[in-house]
PDB file of C-alpha atoms in Angstrom:
ATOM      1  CA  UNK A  14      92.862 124.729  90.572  1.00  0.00           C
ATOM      2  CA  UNK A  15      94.768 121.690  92.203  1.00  0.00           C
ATOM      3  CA  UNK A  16      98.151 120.768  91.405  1.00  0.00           C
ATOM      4  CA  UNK A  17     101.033 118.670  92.125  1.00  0.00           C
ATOM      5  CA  UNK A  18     104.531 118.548  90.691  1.00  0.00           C
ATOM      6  CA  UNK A  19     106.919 115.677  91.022  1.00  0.00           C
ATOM      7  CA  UNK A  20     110.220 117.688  90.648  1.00  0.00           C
ATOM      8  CA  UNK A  21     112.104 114.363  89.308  1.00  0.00           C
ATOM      9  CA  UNK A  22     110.975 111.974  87.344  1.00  0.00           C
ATOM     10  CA  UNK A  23     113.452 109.397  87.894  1.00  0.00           C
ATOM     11  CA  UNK A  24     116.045 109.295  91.251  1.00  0.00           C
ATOM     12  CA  UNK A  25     118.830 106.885  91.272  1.00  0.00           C
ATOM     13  CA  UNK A  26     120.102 105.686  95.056  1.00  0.00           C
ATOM     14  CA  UNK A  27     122.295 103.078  96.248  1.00  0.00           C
ATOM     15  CA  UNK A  28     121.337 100.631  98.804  1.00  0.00           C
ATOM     16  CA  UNK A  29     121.313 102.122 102.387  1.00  0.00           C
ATOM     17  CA  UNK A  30     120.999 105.366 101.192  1.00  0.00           C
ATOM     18  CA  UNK A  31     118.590 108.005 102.028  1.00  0.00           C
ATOM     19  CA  UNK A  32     115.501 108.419  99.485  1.00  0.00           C
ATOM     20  CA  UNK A  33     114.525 112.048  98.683  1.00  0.00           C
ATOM     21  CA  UNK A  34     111.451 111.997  96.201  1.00  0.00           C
ATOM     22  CA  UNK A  35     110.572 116.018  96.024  1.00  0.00           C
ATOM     23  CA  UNK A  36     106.785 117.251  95.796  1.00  0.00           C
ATOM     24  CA  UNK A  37     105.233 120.728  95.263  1.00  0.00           C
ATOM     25  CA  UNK A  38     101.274 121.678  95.095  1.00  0.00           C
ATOM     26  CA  UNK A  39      99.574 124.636  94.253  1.00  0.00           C
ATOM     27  CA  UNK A  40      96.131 125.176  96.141  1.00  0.00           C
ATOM     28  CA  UNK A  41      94.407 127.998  97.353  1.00  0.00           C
ATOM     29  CA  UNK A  42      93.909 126.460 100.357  1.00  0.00           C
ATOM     30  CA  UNK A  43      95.454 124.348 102.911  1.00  0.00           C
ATOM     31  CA  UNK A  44      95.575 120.799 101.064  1.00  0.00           C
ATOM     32  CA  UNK A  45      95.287 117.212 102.106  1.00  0.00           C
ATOM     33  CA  UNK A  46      98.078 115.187 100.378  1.00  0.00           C
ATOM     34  CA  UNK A  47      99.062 112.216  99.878  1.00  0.00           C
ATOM     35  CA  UNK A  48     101.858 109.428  98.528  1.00  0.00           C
ATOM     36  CA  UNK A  49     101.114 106.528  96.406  1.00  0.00           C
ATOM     37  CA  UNK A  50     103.655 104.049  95.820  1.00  0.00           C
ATOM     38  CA  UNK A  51     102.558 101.703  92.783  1.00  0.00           C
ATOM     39  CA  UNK A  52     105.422  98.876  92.194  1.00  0.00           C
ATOM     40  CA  UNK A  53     105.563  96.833  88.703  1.00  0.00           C
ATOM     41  CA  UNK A  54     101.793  95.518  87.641  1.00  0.00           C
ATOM     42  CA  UNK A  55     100.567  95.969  91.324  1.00  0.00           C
ATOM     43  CA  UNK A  56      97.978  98.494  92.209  1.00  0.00           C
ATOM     44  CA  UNK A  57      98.621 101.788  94.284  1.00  0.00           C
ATOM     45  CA  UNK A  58      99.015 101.101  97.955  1.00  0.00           C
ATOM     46  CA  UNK A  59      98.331 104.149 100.615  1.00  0.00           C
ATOM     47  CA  UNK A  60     102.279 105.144 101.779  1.00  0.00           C
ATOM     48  CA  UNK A  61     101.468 108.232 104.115  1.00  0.00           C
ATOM     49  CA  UNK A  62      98.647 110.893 104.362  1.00  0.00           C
ATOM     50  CA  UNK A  63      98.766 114.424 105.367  1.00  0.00           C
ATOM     51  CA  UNK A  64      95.410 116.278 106.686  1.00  0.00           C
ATOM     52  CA  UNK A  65      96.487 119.433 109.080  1.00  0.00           C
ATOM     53  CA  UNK A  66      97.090 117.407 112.029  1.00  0.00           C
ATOM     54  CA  UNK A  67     101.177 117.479 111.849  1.00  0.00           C
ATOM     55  CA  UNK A  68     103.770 118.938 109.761  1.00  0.00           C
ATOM     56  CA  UNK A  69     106.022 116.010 110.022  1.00  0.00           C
ATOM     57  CA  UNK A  70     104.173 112.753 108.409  1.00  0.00           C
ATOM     58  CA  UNK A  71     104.957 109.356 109.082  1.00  0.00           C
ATOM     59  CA  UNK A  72     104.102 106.125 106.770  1.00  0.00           C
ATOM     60  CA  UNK A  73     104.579 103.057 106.091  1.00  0.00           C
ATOM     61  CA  UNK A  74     107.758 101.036 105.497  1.00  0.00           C
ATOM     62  CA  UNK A  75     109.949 103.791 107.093  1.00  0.00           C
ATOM     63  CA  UNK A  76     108.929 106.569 104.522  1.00  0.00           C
ATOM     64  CA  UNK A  77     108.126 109.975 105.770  1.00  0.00           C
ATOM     65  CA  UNK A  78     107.196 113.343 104.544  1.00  0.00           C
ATOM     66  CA  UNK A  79     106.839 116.853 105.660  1.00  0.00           C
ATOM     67  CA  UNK A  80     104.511 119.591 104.656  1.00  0.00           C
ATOM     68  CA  UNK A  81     105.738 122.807 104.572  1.00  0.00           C
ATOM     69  CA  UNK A  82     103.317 125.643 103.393  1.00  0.00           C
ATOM     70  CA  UNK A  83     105.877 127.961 103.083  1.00  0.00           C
ATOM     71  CA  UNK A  84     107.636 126.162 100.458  1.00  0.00           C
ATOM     72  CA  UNK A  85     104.325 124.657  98.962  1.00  0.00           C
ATOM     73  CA  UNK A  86     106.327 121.178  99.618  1.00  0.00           C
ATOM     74  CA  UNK A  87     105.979 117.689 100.394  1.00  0.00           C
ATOM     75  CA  UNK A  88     108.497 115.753  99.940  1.00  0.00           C
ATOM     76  CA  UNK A  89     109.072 111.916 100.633  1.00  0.00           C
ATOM     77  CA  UNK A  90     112.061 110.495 102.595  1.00  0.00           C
ATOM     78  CA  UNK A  91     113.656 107.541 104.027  1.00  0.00           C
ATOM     79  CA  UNK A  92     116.657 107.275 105.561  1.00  0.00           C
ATOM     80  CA  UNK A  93     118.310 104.159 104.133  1.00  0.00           C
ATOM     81  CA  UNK A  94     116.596 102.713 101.020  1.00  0.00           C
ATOM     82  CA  UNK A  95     115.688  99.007 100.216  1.00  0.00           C
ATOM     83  CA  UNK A  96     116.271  96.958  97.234  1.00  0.00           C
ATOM     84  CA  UNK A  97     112.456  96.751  97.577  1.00  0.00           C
ATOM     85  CA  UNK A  98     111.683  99.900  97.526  1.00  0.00           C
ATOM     86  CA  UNK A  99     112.321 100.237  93.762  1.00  0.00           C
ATOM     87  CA  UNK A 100     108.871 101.562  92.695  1.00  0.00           C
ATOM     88  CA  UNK A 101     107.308 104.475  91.188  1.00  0.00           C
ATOM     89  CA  UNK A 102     105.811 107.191  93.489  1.00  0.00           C
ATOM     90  CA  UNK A 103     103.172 109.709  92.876  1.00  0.00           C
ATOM     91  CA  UNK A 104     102.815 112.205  95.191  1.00  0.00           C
ATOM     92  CA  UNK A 105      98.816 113.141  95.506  1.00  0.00           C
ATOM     93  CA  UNK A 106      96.515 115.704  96.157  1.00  0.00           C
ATOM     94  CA  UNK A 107      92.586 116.148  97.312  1.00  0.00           C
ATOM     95  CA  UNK A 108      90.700 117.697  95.342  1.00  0.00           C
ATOM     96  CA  UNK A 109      88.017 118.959  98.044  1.00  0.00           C
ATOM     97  CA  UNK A 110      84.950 119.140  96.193  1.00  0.00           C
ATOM     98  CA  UNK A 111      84.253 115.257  95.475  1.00  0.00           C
ATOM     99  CA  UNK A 112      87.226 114.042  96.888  1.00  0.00           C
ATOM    100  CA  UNK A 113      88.676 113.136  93.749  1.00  0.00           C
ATOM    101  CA  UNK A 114      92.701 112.706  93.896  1.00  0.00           C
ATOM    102  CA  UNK A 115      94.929 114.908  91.197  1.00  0.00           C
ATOM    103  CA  UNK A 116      98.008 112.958  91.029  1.00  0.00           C
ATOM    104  CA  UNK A 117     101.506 114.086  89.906  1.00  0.00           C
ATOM    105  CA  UNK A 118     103.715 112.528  86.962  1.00  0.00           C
ATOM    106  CA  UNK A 119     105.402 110.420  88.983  1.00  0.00           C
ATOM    107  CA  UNK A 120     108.480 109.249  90.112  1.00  0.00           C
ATOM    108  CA  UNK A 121     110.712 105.942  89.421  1.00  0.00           C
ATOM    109  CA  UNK A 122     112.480 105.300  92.173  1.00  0.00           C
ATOM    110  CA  UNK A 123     115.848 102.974  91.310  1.00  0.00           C
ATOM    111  CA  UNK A 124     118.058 101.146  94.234  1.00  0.00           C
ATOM    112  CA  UNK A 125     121.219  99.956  93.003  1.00  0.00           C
ATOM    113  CA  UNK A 126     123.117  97.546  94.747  1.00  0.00           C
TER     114      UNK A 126
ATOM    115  CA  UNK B  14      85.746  91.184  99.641  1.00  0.00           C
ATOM    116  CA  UNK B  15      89.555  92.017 100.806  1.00  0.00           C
ATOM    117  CA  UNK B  16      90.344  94.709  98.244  1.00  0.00           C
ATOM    118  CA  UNK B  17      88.992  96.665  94.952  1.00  0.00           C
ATOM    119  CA  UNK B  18      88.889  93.962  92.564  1.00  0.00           C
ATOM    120  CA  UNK B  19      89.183  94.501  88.782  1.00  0.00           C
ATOM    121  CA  UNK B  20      88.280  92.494  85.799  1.00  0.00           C
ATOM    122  CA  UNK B  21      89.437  91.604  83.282  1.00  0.00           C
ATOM    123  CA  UNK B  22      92.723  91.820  84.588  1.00  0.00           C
ATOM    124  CA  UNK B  23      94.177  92.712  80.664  1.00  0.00           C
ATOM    125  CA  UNK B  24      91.613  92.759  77.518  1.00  0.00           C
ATOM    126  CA  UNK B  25      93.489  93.294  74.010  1.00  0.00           C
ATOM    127  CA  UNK B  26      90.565  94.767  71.704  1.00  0.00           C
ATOM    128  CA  UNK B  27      90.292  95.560  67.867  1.00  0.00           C
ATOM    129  CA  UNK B  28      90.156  99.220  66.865  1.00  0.00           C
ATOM    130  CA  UNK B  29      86.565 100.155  66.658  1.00  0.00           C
ATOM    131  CA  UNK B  30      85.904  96.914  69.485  1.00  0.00           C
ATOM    132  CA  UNK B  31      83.512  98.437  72.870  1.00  0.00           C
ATOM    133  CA  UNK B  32      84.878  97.077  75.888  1.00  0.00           C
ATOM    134  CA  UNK B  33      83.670  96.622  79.363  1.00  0.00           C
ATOM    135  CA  UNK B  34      85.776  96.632  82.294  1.00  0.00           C
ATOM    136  CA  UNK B  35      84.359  95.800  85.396  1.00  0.00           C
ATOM    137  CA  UNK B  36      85.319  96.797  89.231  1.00  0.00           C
ATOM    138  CA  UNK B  37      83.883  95.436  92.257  1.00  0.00           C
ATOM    139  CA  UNK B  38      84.962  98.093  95.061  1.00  0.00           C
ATOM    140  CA  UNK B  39      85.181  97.026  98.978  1.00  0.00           C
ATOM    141  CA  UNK B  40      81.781  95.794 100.432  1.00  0.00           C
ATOM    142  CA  UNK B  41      80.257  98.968 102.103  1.00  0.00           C
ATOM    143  CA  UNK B  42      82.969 101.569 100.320  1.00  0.00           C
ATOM    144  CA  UNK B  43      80.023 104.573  98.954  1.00  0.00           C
ATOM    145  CA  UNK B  44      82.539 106.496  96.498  1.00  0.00           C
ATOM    146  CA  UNK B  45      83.985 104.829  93.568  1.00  0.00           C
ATOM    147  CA  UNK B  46      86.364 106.520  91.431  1.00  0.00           C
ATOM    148  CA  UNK B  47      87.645 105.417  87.790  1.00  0.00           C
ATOM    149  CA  UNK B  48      91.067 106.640  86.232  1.00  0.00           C
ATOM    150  CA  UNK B  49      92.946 106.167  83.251  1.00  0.00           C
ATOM    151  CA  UNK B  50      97.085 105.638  83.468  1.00  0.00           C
ATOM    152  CA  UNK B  51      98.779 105.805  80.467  1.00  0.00           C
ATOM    153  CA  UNK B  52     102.166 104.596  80.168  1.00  0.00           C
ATOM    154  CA  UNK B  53     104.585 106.400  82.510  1.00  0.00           C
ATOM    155  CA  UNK B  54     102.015 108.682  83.438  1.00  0.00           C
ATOM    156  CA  UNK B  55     100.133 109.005  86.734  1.00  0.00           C
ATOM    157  CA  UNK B  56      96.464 108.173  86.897  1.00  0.00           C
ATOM    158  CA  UNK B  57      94.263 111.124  85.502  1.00  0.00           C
ATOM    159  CA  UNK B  58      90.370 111.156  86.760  1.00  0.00           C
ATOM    160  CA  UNK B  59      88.061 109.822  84.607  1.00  0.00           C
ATOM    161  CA  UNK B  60      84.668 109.687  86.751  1.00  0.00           C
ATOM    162  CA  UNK B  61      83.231 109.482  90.243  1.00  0.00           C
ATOM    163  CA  UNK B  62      80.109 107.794  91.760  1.00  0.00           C
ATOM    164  CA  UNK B  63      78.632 108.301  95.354  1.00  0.00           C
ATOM    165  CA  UNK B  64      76.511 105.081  95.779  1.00  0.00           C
ATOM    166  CA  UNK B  65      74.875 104.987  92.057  1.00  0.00           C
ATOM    167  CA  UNK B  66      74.922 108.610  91.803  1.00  0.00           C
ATOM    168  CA  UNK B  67      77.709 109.309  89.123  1.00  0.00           C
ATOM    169  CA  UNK B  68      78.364 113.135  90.123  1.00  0.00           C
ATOM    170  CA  UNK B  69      81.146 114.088  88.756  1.00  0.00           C
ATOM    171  CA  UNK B  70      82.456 112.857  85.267  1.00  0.00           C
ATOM    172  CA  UNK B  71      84.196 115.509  84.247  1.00  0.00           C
ATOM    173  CA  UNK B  72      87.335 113.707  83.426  1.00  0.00           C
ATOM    174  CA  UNK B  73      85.955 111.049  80.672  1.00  0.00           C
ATOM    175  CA  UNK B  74      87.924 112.188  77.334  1.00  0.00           C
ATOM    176  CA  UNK B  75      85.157 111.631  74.967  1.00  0.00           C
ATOM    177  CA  UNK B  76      81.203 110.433  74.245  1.00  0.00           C
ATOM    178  CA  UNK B  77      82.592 107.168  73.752  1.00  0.00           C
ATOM    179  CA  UNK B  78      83.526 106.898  77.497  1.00  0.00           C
ATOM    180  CA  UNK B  79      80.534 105.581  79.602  1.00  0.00           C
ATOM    181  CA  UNK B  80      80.349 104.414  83.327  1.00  0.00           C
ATOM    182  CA  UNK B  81      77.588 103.011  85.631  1.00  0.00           C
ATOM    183  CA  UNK B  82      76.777 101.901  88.834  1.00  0.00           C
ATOM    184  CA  UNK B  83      73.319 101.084  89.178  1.00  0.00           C
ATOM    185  CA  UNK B  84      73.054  99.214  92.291  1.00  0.00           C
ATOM    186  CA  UNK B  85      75.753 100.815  94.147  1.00  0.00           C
ATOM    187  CA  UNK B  86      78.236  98.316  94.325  1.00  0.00           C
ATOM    188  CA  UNK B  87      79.766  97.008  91.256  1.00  0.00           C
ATOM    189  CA  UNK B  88      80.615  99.342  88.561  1.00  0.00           C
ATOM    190  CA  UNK B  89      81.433  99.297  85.079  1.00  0.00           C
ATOM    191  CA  UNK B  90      83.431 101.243  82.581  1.00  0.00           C
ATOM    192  CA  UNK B  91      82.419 100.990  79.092  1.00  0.00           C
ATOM    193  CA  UNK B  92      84.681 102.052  75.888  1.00  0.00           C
ATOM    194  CA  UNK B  93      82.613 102.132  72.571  1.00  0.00           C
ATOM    195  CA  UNK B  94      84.313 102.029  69.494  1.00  0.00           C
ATOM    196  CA  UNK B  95      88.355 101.888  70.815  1.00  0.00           C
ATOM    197  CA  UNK B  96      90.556 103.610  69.579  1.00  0.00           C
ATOM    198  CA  UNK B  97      94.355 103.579  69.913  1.00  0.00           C
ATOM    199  CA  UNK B  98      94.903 106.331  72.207  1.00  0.00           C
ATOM    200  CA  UNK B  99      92.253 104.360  74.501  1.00  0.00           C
ATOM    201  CA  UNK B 100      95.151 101.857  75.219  1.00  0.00           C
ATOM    202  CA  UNK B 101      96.595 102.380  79.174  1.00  0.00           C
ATOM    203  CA  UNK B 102      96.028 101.052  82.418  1.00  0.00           C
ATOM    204  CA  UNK B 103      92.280 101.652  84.147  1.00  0.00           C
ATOM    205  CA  UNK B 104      92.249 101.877  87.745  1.00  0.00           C
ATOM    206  CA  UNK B 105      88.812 101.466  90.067  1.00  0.00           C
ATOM    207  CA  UNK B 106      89.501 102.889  93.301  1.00  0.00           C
ATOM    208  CA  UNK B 107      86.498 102.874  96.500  1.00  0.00           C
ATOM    209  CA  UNK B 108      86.575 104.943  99.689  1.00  0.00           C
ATOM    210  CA  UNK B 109      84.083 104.286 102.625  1.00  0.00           C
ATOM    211  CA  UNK B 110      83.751 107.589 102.899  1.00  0.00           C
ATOM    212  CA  UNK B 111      84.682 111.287 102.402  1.00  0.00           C
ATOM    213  CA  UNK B 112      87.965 111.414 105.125  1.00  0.00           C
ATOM    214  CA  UNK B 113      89.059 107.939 104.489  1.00  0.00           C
ATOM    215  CA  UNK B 114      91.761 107.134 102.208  1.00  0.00           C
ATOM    216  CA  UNK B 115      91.463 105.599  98.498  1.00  0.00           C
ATOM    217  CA  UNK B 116      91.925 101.700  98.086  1.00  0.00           C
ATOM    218  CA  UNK B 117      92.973 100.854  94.745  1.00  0.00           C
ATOM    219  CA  UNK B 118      92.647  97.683  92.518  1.00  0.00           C
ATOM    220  CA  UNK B 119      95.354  96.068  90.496  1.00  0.00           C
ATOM    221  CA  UNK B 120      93.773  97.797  87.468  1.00  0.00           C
ATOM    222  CA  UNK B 121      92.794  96.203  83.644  1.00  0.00           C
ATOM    223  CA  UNK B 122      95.245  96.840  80.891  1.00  0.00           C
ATOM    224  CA  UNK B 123      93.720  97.589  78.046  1.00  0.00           C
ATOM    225  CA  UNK B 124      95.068  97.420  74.410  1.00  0.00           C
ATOM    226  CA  UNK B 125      93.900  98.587  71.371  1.00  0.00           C
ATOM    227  CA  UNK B 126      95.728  97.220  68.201  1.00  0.00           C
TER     228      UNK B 126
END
């Protein structure tokens, strides 16, 4: 069966910063993933997808992730972090046979000052 | 419309209350998906619907979870007889269609006191 792992569930950065939210799955197969990024009583919003076509992900707001099958990974990154990137991220798999998403535990992202 | 929209956007209900919450996806989106996020959890599926066809609801924790779609469009989650542990966020998310990516609405926060 699908799964996905947030490796931390809370990651603490200073301003400027980079951001390095880690992600592993466990499929069978070669996975679509995805990242969420839900901030404070908002809804989910799309960051970046991954379907096969590149290793190397871009999204949006400067975020980027790379798949690597070799270390069942797919962790997010950005170079220098924003105060308003303070959110919580789930990183998010497909579930192929109805398309239904399996989501990891999540992870609060904090940006200090 | 311009996004998923949810109502109500939070319902406080009486133990043993039903509830109904209601979601009206994107105009033209076929799949609509329902999950439940409890507090500092990610979303976990609750139910899925290709046009009114609800074909997988695997994920709905109990007989007292029901969800329907009859025309398609809008859909609505009904909770008979709440209970505490019913209390968390529920989140209506559409897709036009199998490829495309899920849009999510701000959710309704139920709780049950």
């Amino acid at each position: 069966a699908q799964s996905v792992t947030q490796l931390d569930s809370h990651v603490s950065v200073s301003e400027g910063t980079p951001v390095l939210l880690r992600c592993n799955y466990s499929s069978s197969y070669s996975p679509s993933l995805f990242w969420y990024v839900q901030h404070p009583n908002k809804g989910l919003q799309l960051l970046l997808k991954y379907t096969s076509a590149a290793t190397l992900v871009k999204g949006i707001n400067g975020f980027e992730a790379e798949f690597k099958k070799s270390e069942t990974s797919f962790h997010l990154t950005k170079p220098s972090a924003h105060m308003s990137d303070a959110a919580e991220y789930f990183c998010v798999a497909f579930s192929g046979n109805t398309g239904k998403l399996i989501f990891g535990q999540g992870t609060t992202l904090q940006v200090k000052p | 419309g311009a996004g998923v929209s949810q109502s109500p956007r939070y319902k406080v209900a009486k133990r043993g209350q039903d509830v109904a919450l209601r979601c009206d996806p994107i105009s033209g989106h076929v799949s609509l998906f329902w999950y439940q996020q409890a507090l500092g959890q990610g979303p976990e599926f609750l139910t899925y619907f290709q046009n009114e066809a609800q074909l997988d609801k695997s994920g709905l924790p109990s007989d007292r979870f029901f969800a329907e779609r009859p025309e398609g469009s809008v859909s609505t989650l009904k909770i008979q007889r709440t209970q505490q542990e019913d209390s968390a966020v529920y989140l209506c998310a559409s897709r036009q269609g199998v490829n495309s990516p899920l849009h999510f609405g701000n959710g309704t926060r139920l709780t049950v006191t």
